[in-house]
PDB file of C-alpha atoms in Angstrom:
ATOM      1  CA  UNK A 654      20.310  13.660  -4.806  1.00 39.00           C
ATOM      2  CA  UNK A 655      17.131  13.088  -6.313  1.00 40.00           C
ATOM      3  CA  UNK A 656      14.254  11.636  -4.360  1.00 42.00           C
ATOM      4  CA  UNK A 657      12.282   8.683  -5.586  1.00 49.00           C
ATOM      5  CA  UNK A 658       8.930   8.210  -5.486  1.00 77.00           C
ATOM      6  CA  UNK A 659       8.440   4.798  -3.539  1.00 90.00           C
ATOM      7  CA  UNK A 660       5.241   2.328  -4.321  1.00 94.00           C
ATOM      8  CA  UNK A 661       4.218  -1.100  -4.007  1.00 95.00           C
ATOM      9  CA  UNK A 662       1.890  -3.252  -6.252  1.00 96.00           C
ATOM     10  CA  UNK A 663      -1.418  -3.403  -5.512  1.00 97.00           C
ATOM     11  CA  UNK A 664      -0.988  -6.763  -6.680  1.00 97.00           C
ATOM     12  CA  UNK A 665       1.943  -7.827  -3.992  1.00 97.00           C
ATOM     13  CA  UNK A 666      -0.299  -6.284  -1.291  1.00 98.00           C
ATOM     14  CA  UNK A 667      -3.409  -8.477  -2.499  1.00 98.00           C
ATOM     15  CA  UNK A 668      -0.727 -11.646  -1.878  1.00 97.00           C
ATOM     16  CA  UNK A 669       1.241 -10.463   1.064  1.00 97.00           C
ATOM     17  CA  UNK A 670      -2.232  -9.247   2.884  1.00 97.00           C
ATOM     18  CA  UNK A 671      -3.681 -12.492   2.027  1.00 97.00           C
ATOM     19  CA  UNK A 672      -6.797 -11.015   0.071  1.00 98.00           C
ATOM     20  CA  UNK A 673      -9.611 -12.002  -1.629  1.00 98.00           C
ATOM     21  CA  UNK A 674     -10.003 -10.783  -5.197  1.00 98.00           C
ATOM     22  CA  UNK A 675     -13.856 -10.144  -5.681  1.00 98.00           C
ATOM     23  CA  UNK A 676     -13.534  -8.333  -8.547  1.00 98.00           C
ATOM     24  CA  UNK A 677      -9.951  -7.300 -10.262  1.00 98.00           C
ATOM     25  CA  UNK A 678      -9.832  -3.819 -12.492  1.00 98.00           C
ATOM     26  CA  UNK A 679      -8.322  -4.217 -16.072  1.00 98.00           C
ATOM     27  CA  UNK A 680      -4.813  -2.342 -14.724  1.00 96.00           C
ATOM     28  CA  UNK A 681      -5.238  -4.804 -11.630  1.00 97.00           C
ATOM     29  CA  UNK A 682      -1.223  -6.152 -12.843  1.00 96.00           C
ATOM     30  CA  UNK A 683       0.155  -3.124 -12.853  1.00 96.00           C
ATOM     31  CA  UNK A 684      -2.025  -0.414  -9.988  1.00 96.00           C
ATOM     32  CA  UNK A 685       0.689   0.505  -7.916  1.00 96.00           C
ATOM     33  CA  UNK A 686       0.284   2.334  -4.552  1.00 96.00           C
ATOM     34  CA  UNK A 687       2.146   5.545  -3.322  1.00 95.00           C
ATOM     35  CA  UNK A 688       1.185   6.728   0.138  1.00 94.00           C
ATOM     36  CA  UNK A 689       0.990   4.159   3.031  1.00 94.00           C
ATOM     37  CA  UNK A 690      -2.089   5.899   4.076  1.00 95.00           C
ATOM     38  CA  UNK A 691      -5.268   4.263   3.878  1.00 97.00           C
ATOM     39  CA  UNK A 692      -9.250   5.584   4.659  1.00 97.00           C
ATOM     40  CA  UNK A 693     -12.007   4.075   6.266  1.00 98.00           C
ATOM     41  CA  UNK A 694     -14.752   6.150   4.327  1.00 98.00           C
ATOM     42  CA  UNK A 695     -17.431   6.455   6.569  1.00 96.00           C
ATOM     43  CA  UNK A 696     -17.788  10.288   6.222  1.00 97.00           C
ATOM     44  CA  UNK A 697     -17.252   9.905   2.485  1.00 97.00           C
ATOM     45  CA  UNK A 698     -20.462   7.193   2.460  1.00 97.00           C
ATOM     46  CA  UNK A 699     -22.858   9.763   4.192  1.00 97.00           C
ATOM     47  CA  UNK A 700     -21.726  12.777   1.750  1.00 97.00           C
ATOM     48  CA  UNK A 701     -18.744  14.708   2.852  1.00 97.00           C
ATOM     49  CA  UNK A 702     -15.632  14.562   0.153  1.00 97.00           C
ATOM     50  CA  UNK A 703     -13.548  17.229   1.544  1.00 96.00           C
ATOM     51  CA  UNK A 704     -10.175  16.454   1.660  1.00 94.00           C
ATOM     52  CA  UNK A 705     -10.903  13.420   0.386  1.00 96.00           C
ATOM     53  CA  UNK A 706      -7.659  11.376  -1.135  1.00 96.00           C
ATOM     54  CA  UNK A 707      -8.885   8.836  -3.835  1.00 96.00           C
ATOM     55  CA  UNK A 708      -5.254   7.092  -4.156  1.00 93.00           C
ATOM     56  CA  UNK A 709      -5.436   5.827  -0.581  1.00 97.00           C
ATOM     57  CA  UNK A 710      -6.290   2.474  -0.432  1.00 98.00           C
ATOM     58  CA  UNK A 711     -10.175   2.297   1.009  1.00 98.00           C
ATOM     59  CA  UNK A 712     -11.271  -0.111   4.271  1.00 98.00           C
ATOM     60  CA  UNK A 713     -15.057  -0.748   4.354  1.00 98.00           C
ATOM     61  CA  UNK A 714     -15.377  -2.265   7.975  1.00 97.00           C
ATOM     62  CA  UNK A 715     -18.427  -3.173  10.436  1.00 97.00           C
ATOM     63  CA  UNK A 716     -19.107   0.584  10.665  1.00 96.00           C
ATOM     64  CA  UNK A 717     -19.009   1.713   6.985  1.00 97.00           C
ATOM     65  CA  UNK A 718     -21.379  -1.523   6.630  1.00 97.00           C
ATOM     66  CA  UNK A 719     -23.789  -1.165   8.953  1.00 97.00           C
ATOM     67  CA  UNK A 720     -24.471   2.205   7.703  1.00 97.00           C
ATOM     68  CA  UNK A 721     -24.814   1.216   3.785  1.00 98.00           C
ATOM     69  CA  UNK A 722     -27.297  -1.492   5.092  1.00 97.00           C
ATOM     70  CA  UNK A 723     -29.329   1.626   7.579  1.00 97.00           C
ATOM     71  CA  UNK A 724     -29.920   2.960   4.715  1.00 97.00           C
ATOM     72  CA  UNK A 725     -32.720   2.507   1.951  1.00 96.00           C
ATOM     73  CA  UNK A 726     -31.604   0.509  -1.355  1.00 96.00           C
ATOM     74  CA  UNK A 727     -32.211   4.260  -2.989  1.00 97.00           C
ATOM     75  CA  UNK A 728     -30.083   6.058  -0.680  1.00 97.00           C
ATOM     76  CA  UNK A 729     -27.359   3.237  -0.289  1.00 97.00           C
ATOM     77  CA  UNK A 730     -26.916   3.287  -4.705  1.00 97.00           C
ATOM     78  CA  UNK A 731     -26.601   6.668  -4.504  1.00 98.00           C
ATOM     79  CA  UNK A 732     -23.754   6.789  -1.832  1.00 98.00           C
ATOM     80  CA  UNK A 733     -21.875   3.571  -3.308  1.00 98.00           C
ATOM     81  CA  UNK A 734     -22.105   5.606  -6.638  1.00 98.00           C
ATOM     82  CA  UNK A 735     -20.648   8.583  -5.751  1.00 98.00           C
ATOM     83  CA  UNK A 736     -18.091   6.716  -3.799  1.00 98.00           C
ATOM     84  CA  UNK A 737     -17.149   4.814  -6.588  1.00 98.00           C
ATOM     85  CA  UNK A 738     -17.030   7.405  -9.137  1.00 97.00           C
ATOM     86  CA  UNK A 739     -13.626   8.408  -7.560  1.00 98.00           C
ATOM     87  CA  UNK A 740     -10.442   6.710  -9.203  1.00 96.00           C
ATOM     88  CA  UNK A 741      -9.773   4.649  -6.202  1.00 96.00           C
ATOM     89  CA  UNK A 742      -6.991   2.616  -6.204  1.00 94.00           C
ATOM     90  CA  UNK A 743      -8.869  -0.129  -4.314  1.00 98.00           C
ATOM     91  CA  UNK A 744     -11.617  -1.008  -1.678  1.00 98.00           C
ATOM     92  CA  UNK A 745     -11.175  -3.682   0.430  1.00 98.00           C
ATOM     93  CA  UNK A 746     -14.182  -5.252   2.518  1.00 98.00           C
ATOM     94  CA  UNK A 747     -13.006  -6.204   5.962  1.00 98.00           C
ATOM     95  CA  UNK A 748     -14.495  -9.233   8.267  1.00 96.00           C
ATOM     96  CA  UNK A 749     -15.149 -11.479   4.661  1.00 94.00           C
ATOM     97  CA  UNK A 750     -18.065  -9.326   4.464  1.00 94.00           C
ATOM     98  CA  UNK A 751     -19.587 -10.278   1.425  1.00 93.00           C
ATOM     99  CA  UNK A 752     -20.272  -7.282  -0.777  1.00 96.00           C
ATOM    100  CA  UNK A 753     -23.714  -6.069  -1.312  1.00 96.00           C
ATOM    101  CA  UNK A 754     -24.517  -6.555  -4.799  1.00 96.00           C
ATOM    102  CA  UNK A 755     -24.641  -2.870  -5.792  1.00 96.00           C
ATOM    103  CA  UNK A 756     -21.126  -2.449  -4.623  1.00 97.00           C
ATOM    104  CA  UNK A 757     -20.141  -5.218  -7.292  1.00 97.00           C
ATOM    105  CA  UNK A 758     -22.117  -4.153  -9.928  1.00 98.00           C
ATOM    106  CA  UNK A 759     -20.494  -0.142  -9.289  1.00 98.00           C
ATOM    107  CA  UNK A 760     -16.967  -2.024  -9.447  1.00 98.00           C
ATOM    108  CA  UNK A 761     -17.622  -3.652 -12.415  1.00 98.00           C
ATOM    109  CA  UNK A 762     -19.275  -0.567 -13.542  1.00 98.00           C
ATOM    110  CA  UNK A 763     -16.481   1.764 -12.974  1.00 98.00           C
ATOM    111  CA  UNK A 764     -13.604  -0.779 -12.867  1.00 98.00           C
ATOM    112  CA  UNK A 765     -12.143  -0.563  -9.539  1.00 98.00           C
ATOM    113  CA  UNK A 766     -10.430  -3.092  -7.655  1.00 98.00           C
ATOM    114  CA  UNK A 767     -12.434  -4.979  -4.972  1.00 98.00           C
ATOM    115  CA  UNK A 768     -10.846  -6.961  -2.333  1.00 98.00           C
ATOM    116  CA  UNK A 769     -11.777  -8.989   0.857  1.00 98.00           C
ATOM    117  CA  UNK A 770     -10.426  -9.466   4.113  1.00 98.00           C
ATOM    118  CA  UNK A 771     -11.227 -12.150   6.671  1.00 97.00           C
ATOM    119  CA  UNK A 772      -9.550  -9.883   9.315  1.00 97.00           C
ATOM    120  CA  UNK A 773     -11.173  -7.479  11.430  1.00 97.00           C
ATOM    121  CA  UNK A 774     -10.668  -3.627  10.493  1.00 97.00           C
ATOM    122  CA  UNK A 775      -8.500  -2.635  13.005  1.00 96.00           C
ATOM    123  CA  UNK A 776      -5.827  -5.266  12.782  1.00 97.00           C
ATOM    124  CA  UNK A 777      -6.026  -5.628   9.083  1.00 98.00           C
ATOM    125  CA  UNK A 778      -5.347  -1.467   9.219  1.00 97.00           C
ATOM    126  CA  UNK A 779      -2.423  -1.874  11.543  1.00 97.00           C
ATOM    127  CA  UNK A 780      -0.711  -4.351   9.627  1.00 97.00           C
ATOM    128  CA  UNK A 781      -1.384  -3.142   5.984  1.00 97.00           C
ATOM    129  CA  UNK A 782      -0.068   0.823   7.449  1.00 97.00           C
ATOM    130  CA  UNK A 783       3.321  -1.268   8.844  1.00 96.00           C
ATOM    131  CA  UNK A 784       3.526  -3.068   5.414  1.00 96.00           C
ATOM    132  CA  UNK A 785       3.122   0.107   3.442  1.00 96.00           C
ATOM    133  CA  UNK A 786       5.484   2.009   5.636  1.00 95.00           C
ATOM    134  CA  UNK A 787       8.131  -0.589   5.277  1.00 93.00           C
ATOM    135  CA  UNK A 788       7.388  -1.516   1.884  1.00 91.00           C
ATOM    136  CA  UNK A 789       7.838   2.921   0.840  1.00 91.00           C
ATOM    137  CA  UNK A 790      10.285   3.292   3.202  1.00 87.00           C
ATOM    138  CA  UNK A 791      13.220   6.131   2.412  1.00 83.00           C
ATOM    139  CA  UNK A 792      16.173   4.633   1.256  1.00 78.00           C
ATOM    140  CA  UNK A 793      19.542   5.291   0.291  1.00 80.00           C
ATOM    141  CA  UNK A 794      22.542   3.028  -1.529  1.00 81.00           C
ATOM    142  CA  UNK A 795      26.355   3.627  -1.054  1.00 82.00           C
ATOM    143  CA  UNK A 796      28.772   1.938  -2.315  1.00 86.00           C
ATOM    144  CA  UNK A 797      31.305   0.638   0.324  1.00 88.00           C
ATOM    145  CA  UNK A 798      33.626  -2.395   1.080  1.00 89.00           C
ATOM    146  CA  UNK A 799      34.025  -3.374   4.646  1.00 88.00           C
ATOM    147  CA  UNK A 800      37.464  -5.062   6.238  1.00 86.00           C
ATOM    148  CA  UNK A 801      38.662  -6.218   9.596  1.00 85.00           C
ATOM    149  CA  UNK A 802      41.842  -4.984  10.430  1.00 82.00           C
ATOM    150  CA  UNK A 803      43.478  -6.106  13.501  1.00 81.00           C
ATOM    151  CA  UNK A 804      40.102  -7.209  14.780  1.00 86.00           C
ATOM    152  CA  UNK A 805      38.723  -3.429  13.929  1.00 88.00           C
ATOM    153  CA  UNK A 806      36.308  -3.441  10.819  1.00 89.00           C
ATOM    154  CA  UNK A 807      37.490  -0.667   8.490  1.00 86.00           C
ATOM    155  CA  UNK A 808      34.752   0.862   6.080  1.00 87.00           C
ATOM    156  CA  UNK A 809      35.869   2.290   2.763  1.00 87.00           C
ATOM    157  CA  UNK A 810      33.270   4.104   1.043  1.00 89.00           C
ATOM    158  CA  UNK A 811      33.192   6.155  -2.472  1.00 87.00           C
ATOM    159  CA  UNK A 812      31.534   6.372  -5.882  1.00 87.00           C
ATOM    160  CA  UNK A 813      31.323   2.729  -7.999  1.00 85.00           C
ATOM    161  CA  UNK A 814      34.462   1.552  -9.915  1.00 86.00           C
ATOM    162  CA  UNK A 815      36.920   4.282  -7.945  1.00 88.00           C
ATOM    163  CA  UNK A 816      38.981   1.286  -6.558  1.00 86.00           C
ATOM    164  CA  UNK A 817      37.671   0.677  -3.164  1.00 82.00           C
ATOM    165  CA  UNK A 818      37.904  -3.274  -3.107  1.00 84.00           C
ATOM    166  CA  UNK A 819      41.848  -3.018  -4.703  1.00 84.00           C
ATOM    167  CA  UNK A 820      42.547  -0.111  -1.101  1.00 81.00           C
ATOM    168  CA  UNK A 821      41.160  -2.212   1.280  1.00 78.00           C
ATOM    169  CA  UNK A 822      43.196  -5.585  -0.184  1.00 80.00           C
ATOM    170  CA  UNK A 823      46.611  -3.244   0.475  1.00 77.00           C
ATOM    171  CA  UNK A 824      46.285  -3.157   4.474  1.00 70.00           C
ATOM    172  CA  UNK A 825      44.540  -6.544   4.488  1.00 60.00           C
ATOM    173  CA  UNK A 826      47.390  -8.662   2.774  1.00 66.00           C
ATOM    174  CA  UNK A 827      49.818  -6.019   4.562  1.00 62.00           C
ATOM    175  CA  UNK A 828      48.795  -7.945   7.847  1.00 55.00           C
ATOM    176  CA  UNK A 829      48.958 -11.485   6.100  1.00 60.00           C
ATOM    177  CA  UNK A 830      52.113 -10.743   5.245  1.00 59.00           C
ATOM    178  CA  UNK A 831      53.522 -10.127   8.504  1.00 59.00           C
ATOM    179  CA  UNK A 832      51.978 -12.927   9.973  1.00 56.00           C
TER     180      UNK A 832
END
């Protein structure tokens, strides 16, 4: 059996999350997202990039923010740019923190998708993991046709069009029949 890759659209998360667009990439209608992990990047903000995974969706929160605003408006360009050099697929701003205006000019600059929150990090992380998980969840389809026989339920399963609906009728209008 091959294994499919599972993703969701950013664009169903931005409605199902409730989010603010504050500024919307050209592939905004078609960015999907594969892992249902996200990053708040607070380490990747003061420098460090190891292990770094672009692709995960990015949470700025009260944390990430009060650091950017510690810093001097030199020091703060430089770490939003090197943040935002990264093919991110998008960074949402948590607590409807409004965006500092280098942050929007490096999105429009690089063209990544920036999104707002009015929920605090923590719960908006909880609930946008559960989404994610659910939404890339493992799956697998069989083909089947369930009957109650004699108040047991019977389930046939097999490969489409092999005749499972036309078995389970025999038994079922067997027991009409001697009704």
């Amino acid at each position: 059996m091959v294994r499919e890759e599972y993703s969701v659209s950013l664009k169903s998360i931005v409605e199902e999350q409730g989010l603010t667009v504050l500024h919307a990439a050209k592939d905004f209608d078609s960015a999907r997202v594969y892992t249902a992990d996200v990053n708040r990047p607070a380490l990747q903000l003061a420098g460090f990039y190891d292990y770094f995974d672009p692709k995960r969706l990015q949470l700025i929160g009260r944390v990430e923010n009060t650091f950017l605003e510690s810093l001097d408006a030199e020091q703060r360009r430089e770490a939003l740019e090197r943040f935002m050099r990264f093919d991110i697929s998008a960074l949402i701003l948590c607590h409807d923190t409004q965006p500092m205006p280098e942050l929007m000019e490096l999105a429009e600059k690089y063209d990544r998708n920036l999104l707002s929150t009015k929920e605090d990090t923590s719960t908006f992380m909880a609930d946008l993991i559960s989404m994610l998980r659910n939404a890339m969840a493992p799956r697998v389809t069989l083909h089947g046709v369930l009957v109650e026989i004699y108040g047991e339920g019977v389930l046939i399963m097999g490969d489409s069009g092999v005749g499972k609906s036309e078995t389970a009728l025999e038994p079922v209008s067997y027991t009409h029949l001697r009704a």
